[in-house]
mmCIF file of C-alpha atoms and ligand atoms in Angstrom:
data_model
loop_
_atom_site.group_PDB
_atom_site.id
_atom_site.type_symbol
_atom_site.label_atom_id
_atom_site.label_comp_id
_atom_site.label_asym_id
_atom_site.label_seq_id
_atom_site.Cartn_x
_atom_site.Cartn_y
_atom_site.Cartn_z
ATOM 1 C CA MET A 1 172.792 158.124 268.138
ATOM 2 C CA HIS A 2 173.971 158.377 271.725
ATOM 3 C CA HIS A 3 171.903 158.253 274.899
ATOM 4 C CA GLY A 4 172.051 160.917 277.588
ATOM 5 C CA ASP A 5 169.708 162.481 280.103
ATOM 6 C CA LEU A 6 169.271 166.136 281.047
ATOM 7 C CA ALA A 7 168.552 164.970 284.592
ATOM 8 C CA ASP A 8 171.948 163.238 284.844
ATOM 9 C CA ALA A 9 175.005 165.523 284.809
ATOM 10 C CA GLY A 10 177.457 162.609 284.560
ATOM 11 C CA SER A 11 175.873 161.297 281.387
ATOM 12 C CA LEU A 12 176.102 164.760 279.801
ATOM 13 C CA ILE A 13 179.777 165.167 280.707
ATOM 14 C CA ARG A 14 180.661 161.697 279.358
ATOM 15 C CA LEU A 15 178.797 162.319 276.098
ATOM 16 C CA LEU A 16 180.241 165.756 275.470
ATOM 17 C CA GLU A 17 183.764 164.549 276.240
ATOM 18 C CA LYS A 18 183.361 161.709 273.741
ATOM 19 C CA ILE A 19 181.691 163.666 270.912
ATOM 20 C CA ARG A 20 183.378 167.063 271.423
ATOM 21 C CA PRO A 21 180.708 168.822 269.312
ATOM 22 C CA ASP A 22 181.192 172.194 267.595
ATOM 23 C CA GLU A 23 177.559 173.075 268.119
ATOM 24 C CA VAL A 24 175.028 172.017 270.758
ATOM 25 C CA TYR A 25 171.296 172.522 270.163
ATOM 26 C CA ASN A 26 169.265 171.959 273.315
ATOM 27 C CA LEU A 27 165.733 171.069 272.264
ATOM 28 C CA GLY A 28 165.302 168.711 275.219
ATOM 29 C CA ALA A 29 162.494 169.434 277.678
ATOM 30 C CA GLN A 30 159.273 168.263 279.232
ATOM 31 C CA SER A 31 157.572 170.442 276.644
ATOM 32 C CA ASP A 32 153.842 169.893 277.152
ATOM 33 C CA VAL A 33 152.370 172.988 278.815
ATOM 34 C CA ARG A 34 149.238 171.303 280.215
ATOM 35 C CA ILE A 35 151.118 168.291 281.564
ATOM 36 C CA SER A 36 153.555 170.646 283.332
ATOM 37 C CA PHE A 37 150.736 171.496 285.766
ATOM 38 C CA ASP A 38 150.616 167.786 286.753
ATOM 39 C CA ILE A 39 154.399 167.302 287.037
ATOM 40 C CA PRO A 40 155.905 170.698 287.957
ATOM 41 C CA GLY A 41 158.888 169.204 289.811
ATOM 42 C CA TYR A 42 159.950 166.945 286.952
ATOM 43 C CA THR A 43 159.383 169.803 284.473
ATOM 44 C CA ALA A 44 161.683 172.061 286.511
ATOM 45 C CA ASP A 45 164.359 169.371 286.776
ATOM 46 C CA VAL A 46 164.536 168.635 283.044
ATOM 47 C CA THR A 47 163.402 171.869 281.383
ATOM 48 C CA ALA A 48 165.174 174.312 283.736
ATOM 49 C CA THR A 49 167.998 172.666 285.710
ATOM 50 C CA GLY A 50 168.845 170.363 282.803
ATOM 51 C CA VAL A 51 170.052 173.405 280.857
ATOM 52 C CA ALA A 52 172.346 174.463 283.712
ATOM 53 C CA ARG A 53 173.786 170.916 283.752
ATOM 54 C CA LEU A 54 174.406 171.015 280.022
ATOM 55 C CA LEU A 55 176.009 174.471 280.014
ATOM 56 C CA GLU A 56 178.123 173.611 283.029
ATOM 57 C CA ALA A 57 179.321 170.388 281.364
ATOM 58 C CA ILE A 58 180.406 172.332 278.258
ATOM 59 C CA HIS A 59 182.099 174.939 280.444
ATOM 60 C CA GLN A 60 183.865 172.449 282.748
ATOM 61 C CA LEU A 61 185.215 170.510 279.774
ATOM 62 C CA GLY A 62 186.468 173.751 278.211
ATOM 63 C CA LEU A 63 184.738 172.945 274.918
ATOM 64 C CA PRO A 64 184.526 175.832 272.435
ATOM 65 C CA ALA A 65 181.048 174.575 271.408
ATOM 66 C CA ARG A 66 178.421 177.092 270.390
ATOM 67 C CA PHE A 67 175.145 176.621 272.260
ATOM 68 C CA TYR A 68 171.515 177.022 271.217
ATOM 69 C CA GLN A 69 168.691 177.032 273.771
ATOM 70 C CA ALA A 70 165.124 176.377 272.651
ATOM 71 C CA SER A 71 163.413 179.220 274.485
ATOM 72 C CA SER A 72 159.688 179.682 274.131
ATOM 73 C CA SER A 73 157.038 182.283 273.417
ATOM 74 C CA GLU A 74 155.232 180.770 276.429
ATOM 75 C CA MET A 75 157.605 182.918 278.537
ATOM 76 C CA PHE A 76 155.559 185.982 277.447
ATOM 77 C CA GLY A 77 152.452 184.301 278.900
ATOM 78 C CA LYS A 78 150.059 186.992 280.044
ATOM 79 C CA VAL A 79 151.422 189.339 277.429
ATOM 80 C CA ARG A 80 152.574 192.813 278.398
ATOM 81 C CA GLU A 81 152.645 194.149 274.826
ATOM 82 C CA VAL A 82 151.529 193.181 271.324
ATOM 83 C CA PRO A 83 153.410 192.028 269.321
ATOM 84 C CA GLN A 84 156.133 190.517 271.496
ATOM 85 C CA THR A 85 159.796 191.291 270.826
ATOM 86 C CA GLU A 86 163.130 190.422 272.464
ATOM 87 C CA LEU A 87 162.535 193.385 274.819
ATOM 88 C CA THR A 88 159.004 192.497 275.970
ATOM 89 C CA PRO A 89 158.875 191.661 279.721
ATOM 90 C CA PHE A 90 158.075 188.035 280.534
ATOM 91 C CA HIS A 91 155.036 186.823 282.529
ATOM 92 C CA PRO A 92 155.023 182.987 282.493
ATOM 93 C CA ARG A 93 151.685 181.233 283.088
ATOM 94 C CA SER A 94 152.622 177.565 283.630
ATOM 95 C CA PRO A 95 155.287 175.481 285.382
ATOM 96 C CA TYR A 96 156.650 174.817 281.890
ATOM 97 C CA ALA A 97 156.982 178.520 281.078
ATOM 98 C CA VAL A 98 158.546 179.260 284.477
ATOM 99 C CA ALA A 99 161.136 176.520 283.828
ATOM 100 C CA LYS A 100 161.843 177.922 280.349
ATOM 101 C CA LEU A 101 162.455 181.314 281.914
ATOM 102 C CA TYR A 102 165.206 179.882 284.120
ATOM 103 C CA ALA A 103 166.697 178.156 281.069
ATOM 104 C CA TYR A 104 166.610 181.422 279.121
ATOM 105 C CA TRP A 105 168.434 183.370 281.831
ATOM 106 C CA ILE A 106 171.043 180.701 282.559
ATOM 107 C CA THR A 107 171.870 180.721 278.832
ATOM 108 C CA VAL A 108 172.285 184.518 278.923
ATOM 109 C CA ASN A 109 174.306 184.165 282.129
ATOM 110 C CA TYR A 110 176.916 181.800 280.635
ATOM 111 C CA ARG A 111 177.333 184.283 277.768
ATOM 112 C CA GLU A 112 177.782 187.239 280.114
ATOM 113 C CA SER A 113 179.825 185.449 282.802
ATOM 114 C CA TYR A 114 182.209 183.342 280.709
ATOM 115 C CA GLY A 115 181.943 184.793 277.199
ATOM 116 C CA CYS A 116 180.391 181.566 275.845
ATOM 117 C CA HIS A 117 178.752 181.658 272.400
ATOM 118 C CA THR A 118 175.198 180.987 273.629
ATOM 119 C CA SER A 119 171.928 181.963 271.949
ATOM 120 C CA ASN A 120 168.244 181.820 272.824
ATOM 121 C CA GLY A 121 165.755 181.293 270.040
ATOM 122 C CA ILE A 122 162.447 182.536 271.456
ATOM 123 C CA LEU A 123 160.373 180.386 269.157
ATOM 124 C CA PHE A 124 156.682 180.896 268.743
ATOM 125 C CA ASN A 125 154.618 177.759 268.014
ATOM 126 C CA HIS A 126 156.164 175.804 265.168
ATOM 127 C CA GLU A 127 154.309 172.920 263.628
ATOM 128 C CA SER A 128 154.718 170.183 261.046
ATOM 129 C CA PRO A 129 153.471 166.664 260.275
ATOM 130 C CA ARG A 130 156.081 165.489 262.819
ATOM 131 C CA ARG A 131 154.418 167.355 265.700
ATOM 132 C CA GLY A 132 153.385 165.179 268.663
ATOM 133 C CA GLU A 133 149.690 164.293 268.721
ATOM 134 C CA ASN A 134 149.190 165.837 272.178
ATOM 135 C CA PHE A 135 149.697 169.356 270.745
ATOM 136 C CA VAL A 136 146.639 171.082 269.359
ATOM 137 C CA THR A 137 147.515 171.338 265.647
ATOM 138 C CA ARG A 138 148.406 167.683 265.231
ATOM 139 C CA LYS A 139 145.562 166.588 267.494
ATOM 140 C CA ILE A 140 143.234 168.328 265.039
ATOM 141 C CA THR A 141 144.861 167.090 261.823
ATOM 142 C CA THR A 142 145.021 163.425 262.935
ATOM 143 C CA ALA A 143 141.361 163.636 264.004
ATOM 144 C CA VAL A 144 140.330 165.232 260.691
ATOM 145 C CA ALA A 145 141.977 162.372 258.777
ATOM 146 C CA ARG A 146 140.298 159.740 260.991
ATOM 147 C CA ILE A 147 136.862 161.403 260.841
ATOM 148 C CA LYS A 148 137.070 161.686 257.060
ATOM 149 C CA ALA A 149 137.969 157.975 256.885
ATOM 150 C CA GLY A 150 135.002 157.075 259.118
ATOM 151 C CA LEU A 151 137.243 155.884 261.980
ATOM 152 C CA GLN A 152 136.290 158.563 264.534
ATOM 153 C CA GLU A 153 133.031 160.408 265.249
ATOM 154 C CA LYS A 154 133.912 163.365 267.471
ATOM 155 C CA LEU A 155 136.839 165.586 268.396
ATOM 156 C CA PHE A 156 136.925 166.911 271.974
ATOM 157 C CA MET A 157 138.755 170.213 272.445
ATOM 158 C CA GLY A 158 139.704 172.690 275.159
ATOM 159 C CA ASN A 159 139.865 176.489 274.737
ATOM 160 C CA ILE A 160 139.392 177.094 271.020
ATOM 161 C CA GLU A 161 139.498 180.895 271.363
ATOM 162 C CA ALA A 162 143.236 180.841 272.252
ATOM 163 C CA LYS A 163 145.370 182.560 269.630
ATOM 164 C CA ARG A 164 148.828 181.518 268.528
ATOM 165 C CA ASP A 165 151.480 182.672 266.057
ATOM 166 C CA TRP A 166 151.935 179.407 264.137
ATOM 167 C CA GLY A 167 154.862 178.825 261.769
ATOM 168 C CA TYR A 168 156.389 175.890 259.904
ATOM 169 C CA ALA A 169 158.954 174.007 262.024
ATOM 170 C CA LYS A 170 161.231 173.247 259.061
ATOM 171 C CA GLU A 171 161.903 176.966 258.561
ATOM 172 C CA TYR A 172 162.385 177.600 262.282
ATOM 173 C CA VAL A 173 165.159 174.990 262.447
ATOM 174 C CA GLU A 174 167.067 176.979 259.838
ATOM 175 C CA ALA A 175 166.794 180.043 262.091
ATOM 176 C CA MET A 176 168.357 178.012 264.943
ATOM 177 C CA TRP A 177 171.302 177.078 262.747
ATOM 178 C CA LEU A 178 171.708 180.667 261.525
ATOM 179 C CA MET A 179 172.008 181.887 265.138
ATOM 180 C CA LEU A 180 175.048 179.681 265.699
ATOM 181 C CA GLN A 181 176.737 180.913 262.498
ATOM 182 C CA GLN A 182 176.872 184.518 263.805
ATOM 183 C CA PRO A 183 180.084 185.956 265.301
ATOM 184 C CA HIS A 184 178.398 186.360 268.720
ATOM 185 C CA GLY A 185 175.586 184.688 270.613
ATOM 186 C CA ASP A 186 172.332 186.649 271.002
ATOM 187 C CA ASP A 187 168.586 186.251 271.610
ATOM 188 C CA TYR A 188 166.029 186.222 268.809
ATOM 189 C CA VAL A 189 162.251 186.048 268.454
ATOM 190 C CA ILE A 190 161.304 183.601 265.699
ATOM 191 C CA ALA A 191 157.694 184.056 264.617
ATOM 192 C CA THR A 192 155.488 184.827 261.614
ATOM 193 C CA GLY A 193 153.973 188.101 262.874
ATOM 194 C CA GLU A 194 150.447 186.712 262.337
ATOM 195 C CA THR A 195 148.072 185.288 264.919
ATOM 196 C CA HIS A 196 145.156 182.869 264.507
ATOM 197 C CA SER A 197 142.752 181.139 266.875
ATOM 198 C CA VAL A 198 142.414 177.400 267.425
ATOM 199 C CA ARG A 199 138.889 177.869 266.028
ATOM 200 C CA GLU A 200 140.349 179.153 262.718
ATOM 201 C CA PHE A 201 142.689 176.150 262.599
ATOM 202 C CA LEU A 202 139.676 173.836 263.058
ATOM 203 C CA GLU A 203 137.691 175.574 260.302
ATOM 204 C CA LEU A 204 140.493 175.353 257.745
ATOM 205 C CA ALA A 205 141.491 171.791 258.664
ATOM 206 C CA PHE A 206 137.959 170.340 258.307
ATOM 207 C CA ASP A 207 137.353 172.446 255.211
ATOM 208 C CA ARG A 208 140.409 170.867 253.573
ATOM 209 C CA VAL A 209 138.597 167.494 253.510
ATOM 210 C CA GLY A 210 135.198 169.004 252.694
ATOM 211 C CA LEU A 211 133.677 168.750 256.213
ATOM 212 C CA ASP A 212 131.964 171.296 258.484
ATOM 213 C CA TRP A 213 133.925 171.379 261.758
ATOM 214 C CA GLN A 214 130.896 172.355 263.835
ATOM 215 C CA LYS A 215 129.294 168.950 263.243
ATOM 216 C CA TYR A 216 132.224 167.086 264.790
ATOM 217 C CA VAL A 217 133.848 169.271 267.454
ATOM 218 C CA GLU A 218 132.745 169.337 271.096
ATOM 219 C CA ILE A 219 134.226 171.199 274.050
ATOM 220 C CA ASP A 220 135.477 169.184 277.026
ATOM 221 C CA PRO A 221 136.594 171.310 279.999
ATOM 222 C CA LYS A 222 139.146 168.640 280.911
ATOM 223 C CA PHE A 223 141.371 170.139 278.189
ATOM 224 C CA TYR A 224 141.289 173.624 279.777
ATOM 225 C CA ARG A 225 144.429 174.750 281.602
ATOM 226 C CA PRO A 226 144.514 176.209 285.137
ATOM 227 C CA ALA A 227 145.989 179.389 283.612
ATOM 228 C CA GLU A 228 145.846 180.059 279.883
ATOM 229 C CA VAL A 229 148.025 182.011 277.483
ATOM 230 C CA GLU A 230 145.346 183.705 275.397
ATOM 231 C CA HIS A 231 147.117 185.632 272.697
ATOM 232 C CA LEU A 232 150.609 185.309 271.245
ATOM 233 C CA ILE A 233 152.029 187.168 268.277
ATOM 234 C CA GLY A 234 155.725 187.721 267.689
ATOM 235 C CA ASN A 235 157.723 190.350 265.854
ATOM 236 C CA PRO A 236 160.626 188.624 264.046
ATOM 237 C CA GLU A 237 162.218 191.906 262.879
ATOM 238 C CA LYS A 238 165.576 191.341 264.631
ATOM 239 C CA ALA A 239 165.942 187.890 263.020
ATOM 240 C CA ARG A 240 165.000 189.383 259.658
ATOM 241 C CA LYS A 241 167.660 192.074 260.021
ATOM 242 C CA ASN A 242 170.537 190.161 261.675
ATOM 243 C CA LEU A 243 170.009 186.613 260.368
ATOM 244 C CA ASN A 244 168.359 187.445 257.043
ATOM 245 C CA TRP A 245 165.629 184.998 258.104
ATOM 246 C CA SER A 246 161.966 185.323 257.287
ATOM 247 C CA PRO A 247 159.001 182.928 257.484
ATOM 248 C CA GLN A 248 157.763 181.618 254.126
ATOM 249 C CA THR A 249 154.830 179.309 254.806
ATOM 250 C CA LYS A 250 151.499 181.028 255.490
ATOM 251 C CA PHE A 251 148.990 179.796 258.071
ATOM 252 C CA ALA A 252 146.513 178.293 255.561
ATOM 253 C CA GLU A 253 149.329 176.460 253.736
ATOM 254 C CA LEU A 254 150.577 175.030 257.030
ATOM 255 C CA VAL A 255 147.115 173.720 257.956
ATOM 256 C CA CYS A 256 146.694 172.133 254.515
ATOM 257 C CA LEU A 257 150.117 170.478 254.452
ATOM 258 C CA MET A 258 149.500 168.985 257.923
ATOM 259 C CA VAL A 259 146.036 167.692 257.029
ATOM 260 C CA ASP A 260 147.299 166.250 253.728
ATOM 261 C CA ALA A 261 150.162 164.490 255.503
ATOM 262 C CA ASP A 262 147.810 162.881 258.048
ATOM 263 C CA VAL A 263 145.330 161.818 255.370
ATOM 264 C CA LYS A 264 148.218 160.167 253.494
ATOM 265 C CA LEU A 265 149.679 158.571 256.632
ATOM 266 C CA LEU A 266 146.330 156.989 257.453
ATOM 267 C CA ALA A 267 145.823 155.775 253.886
ATOM 268 C CA ASP A 268 149.344 154.230 253.870
ATOM 269 C CA ARG A 269 148.675 152.505 257.212
ATOM 270 C CA CYS A 270 145.358 151.099 256.012
ATOM 271 C CA GLN A 271 146.859 149.517 252.873
HETATM 272 N N1 GDD B 301 147.130 170.537 273.435
HETATM 273 C C1 GDD B 301 145.861 171.005 273.342
HETATM 274 N N2 GDD B 301 144.811 170.114 273.287
HETATM 275 N N3 GDD B 301 145.666 172.343 273.275
HETATM 276 C C2 GDD B 301 144.392 172.805 273.158
HETATM 277 C C3 GDD B 301 143.290 171.934 273.082
HETATM 278 C C4 GDD B 301 143.502 170.526 273.155
HETATM 279 O O1 GDD B 301 142.586 169.729 273.111
HETATM 280 N N4 GDD B 301 142.164 172.683 272.938
HETATM 281 C C5 GDD B 301 142.560 173.970 272.920
HETATM 282 N N5 GDD B 301 143.907 174.036 273.058
HETATM 283 C C6 GDD B 301 144.680 175.285 273.135
HETATM 284 C C7 GDD B 301 145.590 175.349 274.356
HETATM 285 O O2 GDD B 301 144.845 175.691 275.529
HETATM 286 C C8 GDD B 301 146.562 176.427 273.893
HETATM 287 O O3 GDD B 301 146.027 177.705 274.156
HETATM 288 C C9 GDD B 301 146.660 176.230 272.372
HETATM 289 O O4 GDD B 301 145.574 175.351 272.027
HETATM 290 C C10 GDD B 301 147.970 175.611 271.898
HETATM 291 O O5 GDD B 301 148.246 174.465 272.693
HETATM 292 P P1 GDD B 301 149.468 173.457 272.340
HETATM 293 O O6 GDD B 301 149.410 173.035 270.923
HETATM 294 O O7 GDD B 301 149.451 172.391 273.382
HETATM 295 O O8 GDD B 301 150.770 174.353 272.435
HETATM 296 P P2 GDD B 301 151.234 175.504 273.454
HETATM 297 O O9 GDD B 301 151.006 176.820 272.785
HETATM 298 O O10 GDD B 301 150.675 175.323 274.797
HETATM 299 O O11 GDD B 301 152.799 175.221 273.564
HETATM 300 C C11 GDD B 301 153.576 174.814 272.431
HETATM 301 O O12 GDD B 301 154.223 175.928 271.866
HETATM 302 C C12 GDD B 301 155.163 176.568 272.726
HETATM 303 C C13 GDD B 301 155.718 177.814 272.038
HETATM 304 O O13 GDD B 301 156.408 177.555 270.929
HETATM 305 C C14 GDD B 301 154.573 173.758 272.932
HETATM 306 O O14 GDD B 301 155.264 173.218 271.818
HETATM 307 C C15 GDD B 301 155.584 174.380 273.861
HETATM 308 O O15 GDD B 301 156.561 173.403 274.203
HETATM 309 C C16 GDD B 301 156.245 175.560 273.135
HETATM 310 O O16 GDD B 301 157.184 176.174 273.974
#
């Protein structure tokens, strides 16, 4: 492990010079959409300008490294068409999404200006037991495990009507790697092609441990966002065709594997 900082160009140059990587995957960001409304300046510095610093460091050092940028379905925001593809116009709805848009275009720009092998994976929500607890899926699954164990009484939520295209992170990481194995850099939507509401996630997650979600969930407006992305659903056809990639894990399986993992984690901790 090495330490660097997307806000510090010098640290990036020193690291890249030392490691001389063949492939660079930039997953670094201030990635919490709601928090980006509280810290828009910091979000822009790390999530947007940080990518320019990283690309410029690779370019200045003359490294032949292939570059992956973690672009986001949040860039579609107030969606212009359903489902969203690589050609759908963007309409970002948060400081986070605006920053990701800059990062997307600077990645395209280094490809077009200097012929660098750069790719954008426009990833729709991807979840796993390793997801941070501030994101909605993991917030729900940790709460379900705690409620089932008698350690928590209520779960307070924001907008449960929001719909997302949720896939399994493990499979999405393979898509990232596949992008860098292609002869040329390009931009790809990575999604399942299915959409589900937060409400459906709640139903399935509580059901997995034999509980009725309506007895435990309450709405707290403090979790609402100043502007919401209501409905995301991606079309991964280009990735299917060019990368031979397709999602395997269905929504209900994903919910169950996340709940099971949190139930086990809690049981292990309590031993
Ligand atoms: N976090 C959170 N907490 N979200 C809630 C809650 C709550 O209590 N209640 C409802 N939601 C709704 C949000 O308003 C949003 O519509 C949806 O649940 C999903 O929220 P998040 O899990 O926080 O993810 P996100 O969709 O905003 O963004 C994630 O996915 C993007 C696309 O892949 C993040 O991982 C981004 O970094 C990523 O780019």
